[in-house]
Coordinates of C-alpha atoms in Angstrom, one line a residue:
Chain A
G281 CA -12.0 -1.4 -2.8
I282 CA -10.8 -0.4 0.9
Q283 CA -9.6 3.0 1.1
V284 CA -6.6 3.7 3.9
E285 CA -5.5 7.2 4.6
Q286 CA -2.7 8.2 6.9
S287 CA -2.3 11.8 8.4
P288 CA -0.3 13.5 8.5
P289 CA 1.8 12.9 5.5
D290 CA 5.0 14.6 6.7
L291 CA 5.8 15.1 10.1
I292 CA 9.1 17.0 11.5
L293 CA 10.1 16.8 15.0
Q294 CA 13.0 17.4 17.3
E295 CA 14.8 14.6 19.3
G296 CA 12.7 13.8 22.5
A297 CA 9.7 14.6 21.1
N298 CA 6.4 12.5 21.2
S299 CA 4.4 11.9 18.0
T300 CA 1.1 10.3 16.8
L301 CA 0.5 8.9 13.5
R302 CA -3.2 8.3 12.4
C303 CA -4.3 5.7 10.1
N304 CA -8.3 5.9 9.0
F305 CA -9.9 2.8 7.0
S306 CA -12.9 2.6 5.1
D307 CA -14.1 -0.8 6.0
S308 CA -14.1 -4.0 8.5
V309 CA -10.4 -5.5 8.5
N310 CA -9.1 -8.8 9.2
N311 CA -5.7 -7.8 10.0
L312 CA -3.8 -4.1 10.6
Q313 CA 0.0 -4.0 10.5
W314 CA 2.2 -1.1 11.1
F315 CA 5.5 -0.9 9.4
H316 CA 8.7 1.3 9.6
Q317 CA 10.4 1.6 6.2
N318 CA 14.0 2.7 6.8
P319 CA 16.2 4.8 4.3
W320 CA 17.5 1.5 2.5
G321 CA 13.8 0.6 2.0
Q322 CA 13.3 -2.5 4.4
L323 CA 9.9 -2.7 6.0
I324 CA 10.4 -3.3 9.6
N325 CA 7.4 -5.0 11.5
L326 CA 6.4 -2.8 14.2
F327 CA 3.0 -4.3 15.3
Y328 CA -0.1 -6.5 14.3
I329 CA -3.0 -5.0 15.6
P330 CA -6.5 -5.6 14.2
S331 CA -7.7 -4.3 17.3
G332 CA -7.0 -3.3 20.9
T333 CA -3.6 -1.8 22.1
K334 CA 0.2 -3.0 22.2
Q335 CA 3.2 -1.5 23.3
N336 CA 6.7 -2.2 22.4
G337 CA 9.4 0.0 24.2
R338 CA 9.0 3.6 23.0
L339 CA 6.1 2.6 20.4
S340 CA 2.6 1.9 21.1
A341 CA -0.4 1.3 18.9
T342 CA -4.1 1.4 19.3
T343 CA -6.7 0.1 16.9
V344 CA -10.6 0.8 17.5
A345 CA -12.0 -1.4 14.8
T346 CA -15.5 -0.3 15.4
E347 CA -14.5 3.3 14.4
R348 CA -11.9 2.2 11.8
Y349 CA -8.8 4.0 12.8
S350 CA -5.5 3.1 14.3
L351 CA -3.2 5.1 16.1
L352 CA 0.7 4.8 16.4
Y353 CA 2.3 6.5 19.1
I354 CA 6.1 7.1 19.4
S355 CA 7.6 8.3 22.5
S356 CA 11.0 10.4 23.2
S357 CA 11.9 9.9 19.3
Q358 CA 15.3 9.4 18.3
T359 CA 17.1 10.4 14.8
T360 CA 16.8 6.5 14.0
D361 CA 13.1 6.9 14.2
S362 CA 13.3 8.5 11.0
G363 CA 11.7 7.2 8.1
V364 CA 8.4 6.4 6.4
Y365 CA 5.6 4.6 8.4
F366 CA 3.1 2.7 6.6
C367 CA -0.3 1.1 7.9
A368 CA -1.7 -1.7 5.8
V369 CA -5.1 -3.4 6.2
E370 CA -6.4 -6.6 5.0
R371 CA -10.2 -6.3 4.4
S372 CA -12.5 -9.0 6.4
A373 CA -12.8 -11.0 3.1
G374 CA -9.6 -10.0 1.4
A375 CA -7.9 -13.1 0.8
Q376 CA -4.8 -11.9 2.9
K377 CA -4.0 -8.8 0.7
L378 CA -2.6 -6.0 2.2
V379 CA -3.4 -2.5 1.0
F380 CA -1.0 0.2 2.0
G381 CA -1.9 3.9 3.1
Q382 CA 0.4 6.5 1.5
G383 CA 2.6 6.7 4.5
T384 CA 3.9 9.2 7.0
R385 CA 7.2 10.5 6.4
L386 CA 8.8 11.3 9.7
T387 CA 12.0 13.4 10.1
I388 CA 13.7 13.5 13.6
N389 CA 16.2 16.3 13.7
P390 CA 19.0 16.2 16.3
Chain K
G208 CA 11.8 -15.0 14.0
A209 CA 10.2 -14.2 10.5
V210 CA 13.1 -13.4 8.2
V211 CA 12.7 -13.0 4.6
S212 CA 15.5 -12.6 2.3
Q213 CA 15.7 -11.3 -1.4
H214 CA 18.2 -11.5 -4.1
P215 CA 19.8 -9.6 -5.6
S216 CA 19.2 -6.6 -3.8
W217 CA 19.9 -4.2 -6.8
V218 CA 20.4 -5.2 -10.5
I219 CA 21.0 -2.8 -13.7
C220 CA 20.4 -4.3 -17.0
K221 CA 20.1 -3.6 -20.5
S222 CA 16.4 -2.9 -22.2
G223 CA 15.2 -6.3 -23.4
T224 CA 16.7 -8.5 -21.0
S225 CA 14.7 -10.5 -18.5
V226 CA 15.6 -10.4 -14.6
K227 CA 14.9 -13.1 -12.1
I228 CA 14.6 -11.9 -8.4
E229 CA 14.2 -14.5 -6.0
C230 CA 12.5 -14.0 -2.2
R231 CA 12.9 -16.9 0.5
S232 CA 11.6 -17.4 3.9
L233 CA 14.5 -18.4 5.9
D234 CA 12.7 -19.5 9.0
F235 CA 9.3 -20.4 8.4
Q236 CA 7.3 -22.0 5.3
A237 CA 5.1 -19.8 3.6
T238 CA 2.2 -21.2 1.3
T239 CA 1.4 -17.6 0.2
M240 CA 4.2 -15.0 -0.7
F241 CA 3.2 -11.5 -2.6
W242 CA 5.1 -9.1 -4.7
Y243 CA 5.0 -5.5 -4.7
R244 CA 6.5 -2.7 -6.4
Q245 CA 7.1 0.8 -5.1
F246 CA 8.2 4.1 -6.9
P247 CA 9.9 6.8 -5.3
K248 CA 8.2 8.4 -2.7
Q249 CA 5.2 6.4 -3.2
S250 CA 3.5 3.5 -1.3
L251 CA 3.6 -0.3 -1.9
M252 CA 1.4 -1.3 -4.8
L253 CA 0.6 -5.3 -4.7
M254 CA 1.4 -6.8 -8.0
A255 CA 0.3 -10.4 -7.6
T256 CA -0.2 -13.1 -4.9
S257 CA 2.2 -16.2 -5.2
N258 CA 0.5 -19.5 -4.2
E259 CA 2.9 -22.7 -3.6
G260 CA 2.2 -25.2 -6.4
S261 CA -0.6 -23.2 -8.1
K262 CA -0.6 -20.2 -10.5
A263 CA -0.3 -16.5 -9.2
T264 CA -2.8 -14.3 -9.0
Y265 CA -2.3 -10.9 -10.3
E266 CA -3.7 -7.6 -9.7
Q267 CA -5.9 -5.5 -12.3
G268 CA -3.3 -3.6 -14.8
V269 CA -0.5 -6.2 -13.8
E270 CA 0.6 -8.1 -17.2
K271 CA 1.1 -11.8 -16.1
D272 CA 3.2 -12.6 -19.3
K273 CA 5.6 -9.8 -18.5
F274 CA 5.9 -10.6 -14.6
L275 CA 6.4 -14.2 -14.4
I276 CA 5.9 -15.7 -11.0
N277 CA 6.9 -19.3 -9.7
H278 CA 6.3 -20.6 -6.1
A279 CA 7.9 -23.9 -6.4
S280 CA 8.4 -24.7 -2.7
L281 CA 7.1 -23.2 0.7
T282 CA 10.3 -21.0 1.3
L283 CA 10.7 -19.8 -2.4
S284 CA 8.9 -17.5 -5.0
T285 CA 10.6 -16.0 -7.8
L286 CA 9.7 -12.8 -9.9
T287 CA 11.2 -12.6 -13.3
V288 CA 10.7 -9.3 -15.2
T289 CA 10.8 -10.2 -19.1
S290 CA 12.2 -8.0 -21.7
A291 CA 12.5 -5.3 -19.3
H292 CA 12.2 -1.7 -20.3
P293 CA 13.1 1.6 -18.7
E294 CA 9.7 1.8 -17.3
D295 CA 10.0 -1.3 -15.1
S296 CA 12.8 0.5 -13.3
S297 CA 11.3 0.2 -9.5
F298 CA 11.8 -1.2 -6.3
Y299 CA 10.3 -4.5 -5.9
I300 CA 9.5 -6.1 -2.5
C301 CA 8.2 -9.6 -1.8
S302 CA 6.5 -10.6 1.5
A303 CA 5.8 -13.9 3.0
S304 CA 2.6 -14.8 5.1
K305 CA 3.0 -16.4 8.3
S306 CA 0.0 -17.8 10.4
T307 CA -0.1 -16.2 13.8
G308 CA -2.0 -19.2 15.0
Y309 CA -5.5 -17.3 15.4
S310 CA -6.5 -18.1 11.6
Y311 CA -4.9 -14.6 10.8
N312 CA -1.5 -14.2 9.0
E313 CA 0.9 -11.6 9.4
Q314 CA 3.2 -10.4 6.4
F315 CA 6.8 -10.3 6.6
F316 CA 8.9 -8.3 4.0
G317 CA 12.0 -8.8 2.0
P318 CA 14.8 -6.0 1.9
G319 CA 13.5 -5.4 -1.6
T320 CA 15.2 -5.4 -5.0
R321 CA 16.2 -2.1 -7.0
L322 CA 16.0 -2.5 -10.6
T323 CA 17.4 -0.2 -13.4
V324 CA 16.9 -0.8 -16.7
L325 CA 19.0 1.1 -18.9

């Protein structure tokens, strides 16, 4: 099946710093989503981005489908950005099934 | 919007009992819903795909007789953990698929149900 690798696994930053999270995938995809899982376990949709670039406030994402990677940028980090960030992909013939990466655990210290 | 709810948010039960978890799409209709489980500090693993009006499709290694799924309407899917044992303790999360209008579908997740089996 398709492999999804996220890096780095852990990231500790000071408030105000910028960060880049990476997601590599091993096959062509129909769908790629970025999520933030908050400390209570809720997954919050950040981006639906099978290709191209999107921005939402301090967050932006870019997916280069031909090179099979996606990047999530967080600027001017806040402590509320802490949590686990997941990338999930749906293989092109994948019947809507999302395969999740292992996540990046982001800790923003005040 | 795209809001998905789950009930209960947490449950503690005795070994051998059955537990039902509900997943509802509140502001859209979902022909397809998904059930995941997540162990501490791990990623989400898909258990099964729930299709309205038809049998669920289970992932390899997931016992269909243990995890009963019913998707009786376009806004409700239920997961019943039968004869629960301590190893079934986990965080169960559902999602509902919403059409983006470009033949692709975006999944929206419920808040999860934490199951503890004593």
